[in-house]
Every structure is written in C-alpha cells, then in structure tokens.
Short mmCIF file of C-alpha atoms in Angstrom, two decimals:
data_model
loop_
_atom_site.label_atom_id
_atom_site.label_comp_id
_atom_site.label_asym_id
_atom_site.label_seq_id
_atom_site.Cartn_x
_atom_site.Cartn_y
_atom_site.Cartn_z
CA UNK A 1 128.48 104.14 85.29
CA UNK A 2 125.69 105.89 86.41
CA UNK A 3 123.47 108.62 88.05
CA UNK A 4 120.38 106.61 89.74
CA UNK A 5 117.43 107.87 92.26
CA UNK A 6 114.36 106.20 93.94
CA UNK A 7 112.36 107.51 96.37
CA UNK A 8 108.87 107.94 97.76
CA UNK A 9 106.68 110.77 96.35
CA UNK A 10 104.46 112.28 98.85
CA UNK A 11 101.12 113.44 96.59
CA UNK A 12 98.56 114.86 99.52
CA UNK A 13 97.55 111.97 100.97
CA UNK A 14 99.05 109.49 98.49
CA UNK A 15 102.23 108.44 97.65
CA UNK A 16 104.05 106.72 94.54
CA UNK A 17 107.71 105.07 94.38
CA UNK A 18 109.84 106.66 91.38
CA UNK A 19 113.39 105.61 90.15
CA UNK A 20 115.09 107.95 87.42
CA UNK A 21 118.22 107.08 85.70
CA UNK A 22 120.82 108.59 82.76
CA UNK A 23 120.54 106.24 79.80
CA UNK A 24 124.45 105.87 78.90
CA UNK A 25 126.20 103.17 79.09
CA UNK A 26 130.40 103.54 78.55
CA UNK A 27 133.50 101.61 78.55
CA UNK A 28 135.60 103.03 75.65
CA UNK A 29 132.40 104.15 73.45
CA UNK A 30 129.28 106.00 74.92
CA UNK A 31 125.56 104.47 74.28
CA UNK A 32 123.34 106.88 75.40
CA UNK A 33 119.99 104.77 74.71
CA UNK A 34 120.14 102.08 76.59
CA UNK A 35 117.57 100.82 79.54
CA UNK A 36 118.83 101.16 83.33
CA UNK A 37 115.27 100.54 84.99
CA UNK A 38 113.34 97.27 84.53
CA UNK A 39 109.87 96.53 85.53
CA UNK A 40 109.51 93.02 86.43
CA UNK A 41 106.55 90.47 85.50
CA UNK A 42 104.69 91.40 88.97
CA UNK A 43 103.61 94.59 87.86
CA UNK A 44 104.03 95.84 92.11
CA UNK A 45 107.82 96.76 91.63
CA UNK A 46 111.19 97.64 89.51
CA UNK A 47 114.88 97.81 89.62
CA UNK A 48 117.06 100.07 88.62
CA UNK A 49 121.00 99.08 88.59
CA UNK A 50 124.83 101.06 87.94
CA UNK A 51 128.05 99.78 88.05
CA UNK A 52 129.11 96.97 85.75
CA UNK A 53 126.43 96.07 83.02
CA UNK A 54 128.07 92.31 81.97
CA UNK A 55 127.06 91.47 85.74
CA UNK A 56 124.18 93.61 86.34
CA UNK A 57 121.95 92.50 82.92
CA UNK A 58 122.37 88.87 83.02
CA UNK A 59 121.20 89.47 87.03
CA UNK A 60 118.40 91.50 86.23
CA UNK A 61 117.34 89.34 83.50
CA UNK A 62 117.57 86.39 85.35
CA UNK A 63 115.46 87.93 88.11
CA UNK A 64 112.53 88.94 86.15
CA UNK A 65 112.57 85.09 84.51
CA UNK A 66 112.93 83.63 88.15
CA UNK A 67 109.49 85.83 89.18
CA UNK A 68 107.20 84.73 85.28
CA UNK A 69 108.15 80.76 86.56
CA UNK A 70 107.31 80.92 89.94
CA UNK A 71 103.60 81.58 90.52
CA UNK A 72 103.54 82.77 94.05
CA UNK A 73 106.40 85.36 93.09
CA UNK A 74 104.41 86.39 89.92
CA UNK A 75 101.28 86.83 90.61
CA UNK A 76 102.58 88.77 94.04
CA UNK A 77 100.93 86.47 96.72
CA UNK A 78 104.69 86.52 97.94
CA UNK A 79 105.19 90.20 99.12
CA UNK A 80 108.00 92.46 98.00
CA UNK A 81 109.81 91.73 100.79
CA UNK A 82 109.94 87.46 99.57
CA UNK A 83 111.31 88.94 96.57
CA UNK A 84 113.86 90.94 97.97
CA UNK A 85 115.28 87.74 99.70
CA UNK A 86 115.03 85.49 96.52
CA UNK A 87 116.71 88.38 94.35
CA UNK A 88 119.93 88.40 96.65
CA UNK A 89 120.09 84.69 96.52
CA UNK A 90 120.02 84.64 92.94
CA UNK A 91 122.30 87.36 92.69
CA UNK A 92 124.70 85.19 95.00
CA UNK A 93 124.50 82.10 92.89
CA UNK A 94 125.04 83.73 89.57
CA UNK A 95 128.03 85.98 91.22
CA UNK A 96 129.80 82.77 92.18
CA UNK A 97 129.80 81.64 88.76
CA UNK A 98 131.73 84.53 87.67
CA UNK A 99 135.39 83.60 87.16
CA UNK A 100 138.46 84.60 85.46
CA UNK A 101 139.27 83.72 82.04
CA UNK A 102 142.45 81.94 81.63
CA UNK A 103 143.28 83.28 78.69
CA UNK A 104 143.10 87.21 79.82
CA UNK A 105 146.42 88.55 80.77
CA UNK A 106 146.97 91.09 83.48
CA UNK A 107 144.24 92.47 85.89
CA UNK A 108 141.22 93.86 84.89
CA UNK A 109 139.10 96.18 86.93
CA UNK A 110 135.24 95.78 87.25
CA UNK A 111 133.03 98.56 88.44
CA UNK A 112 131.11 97.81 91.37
CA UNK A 113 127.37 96.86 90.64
CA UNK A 114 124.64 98.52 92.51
CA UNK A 115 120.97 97.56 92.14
CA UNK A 116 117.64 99.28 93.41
CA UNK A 117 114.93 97.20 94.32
CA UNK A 118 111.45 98.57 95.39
CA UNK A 119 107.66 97.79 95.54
CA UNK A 120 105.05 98.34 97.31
CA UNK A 121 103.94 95.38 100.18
CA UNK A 122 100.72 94.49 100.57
CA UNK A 123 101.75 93.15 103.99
CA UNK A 124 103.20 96.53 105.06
CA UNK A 125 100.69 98.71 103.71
CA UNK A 126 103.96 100.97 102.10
CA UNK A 127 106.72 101.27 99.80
CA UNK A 128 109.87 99.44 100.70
CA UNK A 129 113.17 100.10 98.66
CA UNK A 130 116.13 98.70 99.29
CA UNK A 131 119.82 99.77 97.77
CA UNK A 132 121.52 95.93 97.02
CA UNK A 133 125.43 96.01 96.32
CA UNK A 134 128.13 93.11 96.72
CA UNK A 135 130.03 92.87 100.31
CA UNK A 136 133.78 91.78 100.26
CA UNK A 137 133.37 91.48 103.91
CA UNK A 138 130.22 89.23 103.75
CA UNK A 139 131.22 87.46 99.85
CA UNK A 140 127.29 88.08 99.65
CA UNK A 141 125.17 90.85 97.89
CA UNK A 142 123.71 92.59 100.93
CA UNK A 143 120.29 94.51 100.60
CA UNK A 144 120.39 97.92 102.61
CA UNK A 145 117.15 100.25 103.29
CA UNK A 146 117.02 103.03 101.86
CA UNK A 147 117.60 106.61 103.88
CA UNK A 148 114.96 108.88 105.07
CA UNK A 149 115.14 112.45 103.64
CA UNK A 150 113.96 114.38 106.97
CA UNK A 151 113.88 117.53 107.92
CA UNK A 152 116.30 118.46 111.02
CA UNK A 153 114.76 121.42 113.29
CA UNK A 154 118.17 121.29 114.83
CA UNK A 155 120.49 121.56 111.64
CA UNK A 156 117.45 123.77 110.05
CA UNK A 157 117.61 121.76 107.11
CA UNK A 158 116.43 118.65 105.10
CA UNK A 159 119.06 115.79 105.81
CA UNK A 160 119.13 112.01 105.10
CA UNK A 161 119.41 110.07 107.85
CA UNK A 162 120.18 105.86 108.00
CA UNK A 163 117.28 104.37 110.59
CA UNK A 164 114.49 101.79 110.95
CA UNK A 165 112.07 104.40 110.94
CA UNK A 166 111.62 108.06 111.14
CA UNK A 167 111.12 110.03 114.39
CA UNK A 168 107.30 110.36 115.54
CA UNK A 169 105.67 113.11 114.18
CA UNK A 170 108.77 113.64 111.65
CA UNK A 171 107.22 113.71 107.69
CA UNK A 172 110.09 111.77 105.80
CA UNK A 173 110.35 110.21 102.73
CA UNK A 174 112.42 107.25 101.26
CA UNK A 175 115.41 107.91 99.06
CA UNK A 176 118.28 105.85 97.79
CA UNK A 177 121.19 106.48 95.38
CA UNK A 178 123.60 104.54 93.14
CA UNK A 179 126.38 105.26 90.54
CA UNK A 180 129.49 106.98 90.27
CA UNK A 181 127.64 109.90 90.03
CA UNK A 182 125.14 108.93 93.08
CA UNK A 183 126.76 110.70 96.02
CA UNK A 184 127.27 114.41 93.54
CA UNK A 185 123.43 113.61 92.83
CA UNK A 186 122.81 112.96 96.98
CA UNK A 187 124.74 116.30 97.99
CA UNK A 188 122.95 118.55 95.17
CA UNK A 189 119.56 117.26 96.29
CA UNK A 190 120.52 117.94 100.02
CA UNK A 191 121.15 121.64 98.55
CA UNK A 192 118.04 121.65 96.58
CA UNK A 193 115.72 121.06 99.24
CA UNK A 194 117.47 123.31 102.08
CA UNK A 195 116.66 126.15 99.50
CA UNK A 196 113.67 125.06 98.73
CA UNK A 197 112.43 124.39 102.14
CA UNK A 198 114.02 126.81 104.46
CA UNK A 199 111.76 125.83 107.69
CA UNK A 200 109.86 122.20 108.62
CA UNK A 201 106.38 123.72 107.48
CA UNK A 202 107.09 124.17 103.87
CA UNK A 203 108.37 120.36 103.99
CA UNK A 204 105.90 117.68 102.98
CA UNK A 205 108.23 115.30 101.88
CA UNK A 206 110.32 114.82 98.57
CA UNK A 207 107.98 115.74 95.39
CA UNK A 208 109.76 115.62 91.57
CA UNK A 209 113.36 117.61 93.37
CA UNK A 210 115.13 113.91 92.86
CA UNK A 211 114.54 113.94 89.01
CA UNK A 212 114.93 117.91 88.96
CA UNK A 213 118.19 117.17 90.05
CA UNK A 214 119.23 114.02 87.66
CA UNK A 215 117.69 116.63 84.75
CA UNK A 216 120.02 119.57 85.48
CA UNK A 217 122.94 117.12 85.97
CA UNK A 218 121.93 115.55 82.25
CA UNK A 219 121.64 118.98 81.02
CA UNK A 220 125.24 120.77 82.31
CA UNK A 221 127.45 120.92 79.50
CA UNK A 222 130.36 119.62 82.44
CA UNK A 223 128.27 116.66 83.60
CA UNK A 224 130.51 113.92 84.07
CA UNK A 225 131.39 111.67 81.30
CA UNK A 226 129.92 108.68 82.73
CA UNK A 227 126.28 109.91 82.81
CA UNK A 228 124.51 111.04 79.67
CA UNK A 229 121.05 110.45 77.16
CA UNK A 230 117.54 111.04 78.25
CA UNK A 231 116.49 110.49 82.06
CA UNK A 232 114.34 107.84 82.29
CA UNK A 233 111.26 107.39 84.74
CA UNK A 234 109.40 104.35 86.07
CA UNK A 235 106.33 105.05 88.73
CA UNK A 236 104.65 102.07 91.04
CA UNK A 237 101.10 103.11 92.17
CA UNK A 238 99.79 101.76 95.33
CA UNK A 239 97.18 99.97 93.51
CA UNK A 240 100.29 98.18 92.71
CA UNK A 241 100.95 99.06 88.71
#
C-alpha cells in the first residue's frame, strides 16, 4: 500500500503541483525501491497511484503509451482535462478485462487502487488534480477533485473542505490523498498546519508541510508496515515541465 500527496504549492505569486510518495511496495516481501509517480510523455502532468500494483502498473503504463501514439494527447493541444477523460476510459476497458482465474481456489482479496492525476491546463490557466479510484456503485473508475486546504476563521484552523471552488477572498490550495496510509497522512497535516498557522494571516497556502509530513511518517521507527524507502518527489512548472 501506500502513503501518497499532491497538492498545489503557493511560491509568492507562483505556484507548482507536487506529488510525494513512500517507495515500498509489499505483499509478503517489502521492496522499498520501487517507482509510485510517473511522468507521462506530455511533459504538463504525472500520476501517482496506491493500492494494488498488478492493476495499477499495467494502467499506468498503458496510459503513458495511449498519450506517445496519439498526437493531440502528446504534444498537449488536448488539455489536461481531455486526458483526464481518456485515462478513466482506458482504465475502464482494461478493468473489464480483469477476471478470475479458474484455476485459483478460494477468494482472494485485492487492495483497492487509487490513482492521482494532475497537470496544469492551458485552457484553465491552473493546476487541476483529480483523485481517480474504482466505484462498485458506478462499475466505472470515477475521477474526484481534489479538496481545498482552507483556512476556517470560524473553526480557527486550516481544514479541507470538498467544493467547486473556494470561498471569495479565501487563499486555498489543492490537496489530495491516497493509500492505506492516506487519511493518518490527511489528519497529521491538518495538525501540522493548525500549529503552524494559528490565525488566517500567517496562511498563504500549503508550502513543503505535505512532504514534511510523508518525511516524518518515513522516518518513525512505528510507521506502518505498508509504507517505507525514500520519499519520492515529482514537480510540474507552469511553463508546463
């Protein structure tokens, strides 16, 4: 499983999308080198993914070949958004491909796949992330924006909240989560920031506290067994790199 975070870096007057991951990878061995963010042949975007890696690699994979043979998707006259549509129908076709081998006995449990997806659109003039996971409900991968990390004047804190867009005037900043680990990583964030930014002035939106917190997770000697390795760190620019 995994401990994953992306999310919107404010810089002054610039901002940058960043996903950080663990690096392990377990069933009844841990790997604890192994690549959980991908760029893809755009160069505008990446995805990051937890949950089952003999669904979520073939996906990803097959992604980032779907974008280098299709020129309007490569060379990112389709905006981020396109792409966010043709990954979920990919995902979708390979998904219903998946079935049971008739020669495995008694049930076997998958873990849920996750993926992050985000880029910057050159339509929107901004970052747009998106948290994808499978729907029972729907028998479809479903795309979901990603929260807003705002600060609440009337809980005197930083909280995420689910909308469209933030309140006027509000400074906010993107953030999603994935993994087992994702919610712990969500809730010691939330803590991080209240202490770190007791009132709304000192709040300019989320800076490097998402990968503080994925670092001190990596480093407590009673992390969770699922997470583990070196964090690693992909940035898109908005020159689009």
């Amino acid at each position: 499983m995994t401990v994953s975070i992306a999310w919107v870096r404010t810089i002054q007057d610039c901002e940058e999308l960043i996903f950080v991951s663990d690096s392990r990878l377990n069933d009844w061995r841990n790997f604890d080198t192994c690549p959980k963010i991908l760029t893809l042949p755009r160069n505008d975007c990446a995805i990051a993914f937890a949950g089952d890696t003999k669904d979520a690699y073939p996906m990803m994979l097959q992604l980032g070949l779907a974008i280098d043979a299709h020129e309007p998707l490569r060379v990112g006259s389709l905006d981020i958004c396109s792409l966010k549509s043709h990954a979920l129908k990919i995902f979708d076709s390979m998904a219903h491909l998946i079935d049971r081998s008739p020669h495995v006995v008694g049930d076997v449990e998958s873990d849920p796949t996750t993926f992050l997806l985000g880029g910057y659109s050159w339509i929107k003039k901004q970052f747009e992330l998106w948290s994808i996971a499978y729907s029972t409900a729907e028998n479809k991968f479903v795309a979901r924006p990603a929260q807003w990390a705002c600060y609440s004047v009337e809980a005197k804190k930083v909280v995420f909240r689910n909308m469209k867009f933030p309140y006027d005037g509000e400074i906010a900043s993107k953030v999603a989560f994935a993994g087992d680990q994702g919610r712990a990583a969500r809730d010691l964030l939330a803590a991080k920031l209240s202490t770190t930014h007791p009132t709304a002035e000192t709040y300019r939106g989320l800076n490097w506290e998402p990968f503080e917190v994925v670092r001190d997770m990596l480093r407590d000697p009673n992390h969770s067994h699922t997470i583990g390795g070196p964090p690693q760190l992909v940035k898109v620019y908005q020159y689009m790199r």
